[in-house]
Coordinates of C-alpha atoms in Angstrom, one line a residue:
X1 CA 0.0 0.0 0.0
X2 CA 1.3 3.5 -0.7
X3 CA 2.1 5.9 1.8
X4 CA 0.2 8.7 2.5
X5 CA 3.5 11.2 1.6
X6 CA 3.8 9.1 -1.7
X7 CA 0.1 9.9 -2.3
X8 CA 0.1 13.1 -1.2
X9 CA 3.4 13.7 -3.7
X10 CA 0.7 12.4 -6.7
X11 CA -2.2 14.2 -5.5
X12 CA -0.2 17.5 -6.6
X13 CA 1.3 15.9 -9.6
X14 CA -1.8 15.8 -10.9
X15 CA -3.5 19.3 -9.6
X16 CA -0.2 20.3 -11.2
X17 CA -1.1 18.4 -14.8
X18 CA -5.1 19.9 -14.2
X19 CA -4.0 23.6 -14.1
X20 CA -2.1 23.5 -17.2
X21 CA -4.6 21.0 -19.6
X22 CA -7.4 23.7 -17.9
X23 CA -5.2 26.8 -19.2
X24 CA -4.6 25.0 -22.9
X25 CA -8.7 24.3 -23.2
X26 CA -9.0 28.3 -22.5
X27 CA -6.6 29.2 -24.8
X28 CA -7.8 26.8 -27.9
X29 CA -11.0 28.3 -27.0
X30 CA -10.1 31.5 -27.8
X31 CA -8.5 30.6 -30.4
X32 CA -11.1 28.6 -32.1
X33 CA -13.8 31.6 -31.6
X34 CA -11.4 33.3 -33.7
X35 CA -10.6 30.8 -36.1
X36 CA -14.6 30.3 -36.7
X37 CA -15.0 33.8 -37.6
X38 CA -11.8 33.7 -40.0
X39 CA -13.2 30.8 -41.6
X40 CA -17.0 31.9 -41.8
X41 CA -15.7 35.4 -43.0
X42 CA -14.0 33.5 -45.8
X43 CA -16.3 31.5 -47.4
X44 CA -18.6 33.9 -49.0
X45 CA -15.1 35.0 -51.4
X46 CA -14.2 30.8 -51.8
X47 CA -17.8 29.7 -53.0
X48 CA -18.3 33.2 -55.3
X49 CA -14.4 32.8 -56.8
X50 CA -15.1 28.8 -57.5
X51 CA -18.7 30.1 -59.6
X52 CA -16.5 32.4 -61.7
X53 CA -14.2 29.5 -61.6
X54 CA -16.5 27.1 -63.0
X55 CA -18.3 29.3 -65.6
X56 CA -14.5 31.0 -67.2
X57 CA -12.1 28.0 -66.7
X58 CA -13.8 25.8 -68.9
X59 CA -13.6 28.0 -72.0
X60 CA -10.1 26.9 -72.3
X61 CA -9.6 23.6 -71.1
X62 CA -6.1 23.5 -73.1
X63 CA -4.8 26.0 -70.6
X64 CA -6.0 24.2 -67.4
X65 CA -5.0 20.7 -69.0
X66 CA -1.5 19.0 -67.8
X67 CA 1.6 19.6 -69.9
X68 CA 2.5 17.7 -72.9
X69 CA 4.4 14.4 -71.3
X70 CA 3.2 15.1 -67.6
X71 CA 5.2 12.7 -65.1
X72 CA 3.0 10.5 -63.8
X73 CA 3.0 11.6 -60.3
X74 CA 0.6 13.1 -58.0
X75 CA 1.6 15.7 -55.1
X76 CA -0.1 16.1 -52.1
X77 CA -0.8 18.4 -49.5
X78 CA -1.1 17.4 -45.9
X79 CA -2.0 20.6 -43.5
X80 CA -1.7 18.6 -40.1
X81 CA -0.6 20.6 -36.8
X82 CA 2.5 21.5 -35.1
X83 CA 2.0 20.5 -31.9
X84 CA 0.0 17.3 -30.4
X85 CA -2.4 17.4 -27.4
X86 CA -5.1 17.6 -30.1
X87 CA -6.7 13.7 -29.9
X88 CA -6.2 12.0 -33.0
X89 CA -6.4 15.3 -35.0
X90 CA -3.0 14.0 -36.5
X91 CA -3.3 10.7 -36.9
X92 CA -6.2 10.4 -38.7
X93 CA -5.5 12.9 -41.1
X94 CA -1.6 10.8 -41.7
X95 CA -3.6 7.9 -41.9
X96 CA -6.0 9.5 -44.6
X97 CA -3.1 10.7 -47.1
X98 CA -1.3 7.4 -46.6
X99 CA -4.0 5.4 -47.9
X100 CA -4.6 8.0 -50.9
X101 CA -0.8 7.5 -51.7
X102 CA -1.5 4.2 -51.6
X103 CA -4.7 3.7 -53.7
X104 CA -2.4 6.0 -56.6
X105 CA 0.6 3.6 -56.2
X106 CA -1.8 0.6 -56.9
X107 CA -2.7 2.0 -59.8
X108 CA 1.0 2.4 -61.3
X109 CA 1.3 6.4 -60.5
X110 CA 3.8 8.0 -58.0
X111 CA 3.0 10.1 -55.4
X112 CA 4.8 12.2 -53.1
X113 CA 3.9 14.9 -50.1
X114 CA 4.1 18.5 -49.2
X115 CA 4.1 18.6 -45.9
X116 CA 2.5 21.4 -43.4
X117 CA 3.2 21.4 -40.3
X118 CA 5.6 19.4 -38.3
X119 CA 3.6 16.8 -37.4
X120 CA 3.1 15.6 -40.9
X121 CA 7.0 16.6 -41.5
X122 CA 8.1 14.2 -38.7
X123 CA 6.0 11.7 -39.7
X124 CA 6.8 11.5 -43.2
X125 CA 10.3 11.7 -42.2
X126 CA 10.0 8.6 -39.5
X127 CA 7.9 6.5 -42.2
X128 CA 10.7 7.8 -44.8
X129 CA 8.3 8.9 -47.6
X130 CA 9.1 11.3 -50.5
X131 CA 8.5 14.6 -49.5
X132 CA 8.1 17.5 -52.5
X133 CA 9.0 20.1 -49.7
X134 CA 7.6 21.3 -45.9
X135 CA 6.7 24.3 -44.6
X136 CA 6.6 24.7 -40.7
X137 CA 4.5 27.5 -39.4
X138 CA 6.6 29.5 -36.8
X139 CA 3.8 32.1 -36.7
X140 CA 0.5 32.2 -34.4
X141 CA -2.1 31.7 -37.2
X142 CA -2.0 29.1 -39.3
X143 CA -3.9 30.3 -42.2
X144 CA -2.3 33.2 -44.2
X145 CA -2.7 34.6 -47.6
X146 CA 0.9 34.6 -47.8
X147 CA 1.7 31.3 -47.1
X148 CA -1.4 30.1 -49.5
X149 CA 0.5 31.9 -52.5
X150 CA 3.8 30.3 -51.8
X151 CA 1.7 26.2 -51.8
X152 CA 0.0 27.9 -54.7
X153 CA 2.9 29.1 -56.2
X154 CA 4.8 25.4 -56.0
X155 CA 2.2 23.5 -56.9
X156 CA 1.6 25.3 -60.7
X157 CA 5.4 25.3 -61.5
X158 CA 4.9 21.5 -60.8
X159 CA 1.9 21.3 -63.0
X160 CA 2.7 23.5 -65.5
X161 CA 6.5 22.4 -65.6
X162 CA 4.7 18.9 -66.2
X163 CA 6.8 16.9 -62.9
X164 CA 3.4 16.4 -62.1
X165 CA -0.1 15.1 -63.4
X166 CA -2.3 15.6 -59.8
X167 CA -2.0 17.9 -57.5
X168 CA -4.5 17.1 -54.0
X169 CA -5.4 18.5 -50.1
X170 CA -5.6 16.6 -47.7
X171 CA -6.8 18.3 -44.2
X172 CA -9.8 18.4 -41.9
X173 CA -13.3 19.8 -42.6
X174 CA -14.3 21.4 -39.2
X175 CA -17.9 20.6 -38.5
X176 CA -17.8 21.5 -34.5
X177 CA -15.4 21.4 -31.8
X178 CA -16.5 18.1 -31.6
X179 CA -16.2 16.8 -34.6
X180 CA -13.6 17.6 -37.5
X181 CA -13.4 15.4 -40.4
X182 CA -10.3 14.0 -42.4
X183 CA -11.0 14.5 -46.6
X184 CA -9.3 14.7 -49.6
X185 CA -10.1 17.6 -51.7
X186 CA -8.5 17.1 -55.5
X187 CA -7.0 20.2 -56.6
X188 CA -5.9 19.9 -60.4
X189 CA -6.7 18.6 -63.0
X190 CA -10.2 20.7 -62.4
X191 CA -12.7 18.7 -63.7
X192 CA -14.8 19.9 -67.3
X193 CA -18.3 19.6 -67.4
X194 CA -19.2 16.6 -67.9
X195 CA -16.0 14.6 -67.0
X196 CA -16.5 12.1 -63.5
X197 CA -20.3 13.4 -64.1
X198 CA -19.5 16.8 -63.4
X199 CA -22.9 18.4 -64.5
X200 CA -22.0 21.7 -67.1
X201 CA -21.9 24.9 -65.1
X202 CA -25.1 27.4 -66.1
X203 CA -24.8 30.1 -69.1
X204 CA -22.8 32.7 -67.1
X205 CA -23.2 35.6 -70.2
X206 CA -19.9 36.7 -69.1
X207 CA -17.9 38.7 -71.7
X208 CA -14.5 37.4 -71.6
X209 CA -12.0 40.5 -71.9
X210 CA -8.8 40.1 -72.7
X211 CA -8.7 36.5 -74.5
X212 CA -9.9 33.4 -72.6
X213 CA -6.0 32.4 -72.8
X214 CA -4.8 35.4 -71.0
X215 CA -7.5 35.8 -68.3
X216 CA -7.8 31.3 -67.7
X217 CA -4.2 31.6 -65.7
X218 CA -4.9 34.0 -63.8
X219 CA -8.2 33.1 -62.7
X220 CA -6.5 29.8 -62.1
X221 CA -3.5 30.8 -59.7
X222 CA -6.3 32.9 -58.0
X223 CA -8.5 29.2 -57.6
X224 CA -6.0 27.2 -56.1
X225 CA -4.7 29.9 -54.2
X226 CA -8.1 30.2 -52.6
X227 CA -8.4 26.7 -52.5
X228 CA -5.3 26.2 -50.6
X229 CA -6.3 28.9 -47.9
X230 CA -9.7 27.2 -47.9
X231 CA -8.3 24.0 -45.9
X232 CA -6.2 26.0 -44.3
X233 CA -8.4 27.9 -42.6
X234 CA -10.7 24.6 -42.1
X235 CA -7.6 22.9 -40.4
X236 CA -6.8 26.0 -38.2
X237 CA -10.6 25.5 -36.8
X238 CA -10.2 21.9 -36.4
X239 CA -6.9 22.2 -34.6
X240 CA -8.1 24.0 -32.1
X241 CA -11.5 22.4 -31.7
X242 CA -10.2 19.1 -31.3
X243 CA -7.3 20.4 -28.7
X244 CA -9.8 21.8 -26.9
X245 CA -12.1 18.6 -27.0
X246 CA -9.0 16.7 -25.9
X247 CA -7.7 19.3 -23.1
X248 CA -11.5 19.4 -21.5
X249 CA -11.3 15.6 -21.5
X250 CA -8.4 15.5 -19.8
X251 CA -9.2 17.8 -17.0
X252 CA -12.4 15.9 -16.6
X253 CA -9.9 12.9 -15.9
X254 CA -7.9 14.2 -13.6
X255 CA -10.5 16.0 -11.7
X256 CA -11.8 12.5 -11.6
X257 CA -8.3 11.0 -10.6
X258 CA -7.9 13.3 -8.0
X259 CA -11.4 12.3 -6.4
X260 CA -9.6 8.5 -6.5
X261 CA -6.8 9.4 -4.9
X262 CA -7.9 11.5 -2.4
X263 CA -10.4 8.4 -1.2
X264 CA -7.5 6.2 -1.4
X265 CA -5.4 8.9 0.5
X266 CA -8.5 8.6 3.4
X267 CA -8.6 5.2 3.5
X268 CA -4.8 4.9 4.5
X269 CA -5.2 7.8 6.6
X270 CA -7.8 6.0 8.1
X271 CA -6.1 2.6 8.1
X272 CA -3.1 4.3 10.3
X273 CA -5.1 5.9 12.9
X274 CA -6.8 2.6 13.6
X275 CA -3.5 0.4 13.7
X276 CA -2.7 3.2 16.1
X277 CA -5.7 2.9 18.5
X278 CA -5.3 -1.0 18.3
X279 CA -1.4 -0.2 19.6
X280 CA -2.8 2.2 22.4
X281 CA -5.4 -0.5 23.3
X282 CA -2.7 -3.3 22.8
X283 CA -0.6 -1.3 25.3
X284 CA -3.2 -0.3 27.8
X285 CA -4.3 -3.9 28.1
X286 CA -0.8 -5.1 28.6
X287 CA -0.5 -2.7 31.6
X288 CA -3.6 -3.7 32.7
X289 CA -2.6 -7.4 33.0

């Protein structure tokens, strides 16, 4: 049986452990509220930039199509975290683009990662996968414009350089601090109407001014850009939802552990002051006799 010191020595181990998982919850709290509204804030511009997307970059599919003698390989992009404490935020989502490398291996195609954040670096690293390139986030917020231009950026010198022939995301949708879901999001070759049943985006009337081949590219680097900022800012959500999921859980546990111990702590006390009586009583009766 443990002492009471040795208990007593646990009891504030974990008070200790309590403090700081209640501090992280407050702060992923805050952070998520703001995260939320980043990502709410955003949408309206993603879902009215893919429209114009859908309606101008199909009037020149030869200048969204993959260069002449593309390698056959696929890149893609894992935004995972850069610290743990977040469940299996990270784990799951690994798991996710593993099995998408895999399913494009199986079918005779290379693929290879871009990884963001250093979870998914380390990983990759550990499980000694090819990596196209990393990028570790040193800076509060995870989703930037400016770090959306630079994955943008890499991944259309890839595709129009022709090194490769797919180009995917792979993050988490965030639903609700309770829930965030893993997905793969495919990010080029965009899809013409009718291709994969893809049903023919609606007569648009736009006026296409200059040429379709001059204004496709740019509308282009502006859709993946967005795109790429898009799970960003769903992954920055989910991050802190689920490490504020996981942080509340495990203050509930220790709270709960600390109930334990301090019964168990009782219960020695206890067991010591009555081995102490019986001595007293022990001695008394011996003087007695």
């Amino acid at each position: 049986m443990p002492t009471l010191k040795a208990i007593r020595r646990r009891i504030a181990s974990v008070r200790s452990t309590q403090q700081i998982t209640r501090a992280m919850k407050l702060i992923s709290a805050a952070r998520l509220r703001r995260a939320q509204e980043a990502l709410l804030n955003a949408r309206p511009y993603h879902e009215a930039l893919k429209r114009v997307a859908d309606s101008v970059l199909h009037t020149a599919p030869e200048v969204i199509a993959p260069a002449e003698n593309a390698a056959s390989k696929m890149l893609i992009i894992v935004v995972a975290a850069d610290r743990g404490l977040a469940g299996g935020y990270n784990i799951n989502l690994l798991r996710l683009a593993e099995e998408e490398a895999r399913r494009r291996r199986s079918a005779g195609r290379e693929a290879e990662f871009f990884a963001v954040g250093r979870k998914a670096l380390d990983h990759f690293r550990r499980t000694h996968q090819p990596l196209a390139g990393e990028r570790v986030n040193n800076l509060p917020r995870l989703a930037t414009v400016g770090l959306a231009h630079q994955i943008g950026q890499l991944v259309l010198a890839q595709w129009r350089s022709g090194a490769i022939c797919e180009a995917g995301l792979v993050y988490n949708v965030f639903r609700s601090a309770l829930s965030q879901r893993p997905t793969y999001e495919k990010l080029l070759p965009i899809e013409t109407p009718g291709e994969n049943g893809a049903a023919p985006p609606p007569a648009s009337g736009y006026v296409v001014e200059p040429s379709p081949a001059e204004l496709v590219p740019e509308v282009l680097r502006r859709y993946v850009e967005a795109a790429i900022l898009h799970a960003l800012l769903e992954a920055e959500a989910s991050e802190h939802g689920a490490r504020m999921t996981a942080m509340d859980a495990a203050t509930n546990n220790a709270v709960e552990m600390i109930e334990r111990l301090t019964l168990e702590m009782n219960r020695v006390r206890q067991a010591a002051i009555t081995k102490e009586l019986m001595d007293i009583v022990g001695g008394a009766e011996a003087l007695r006799g």
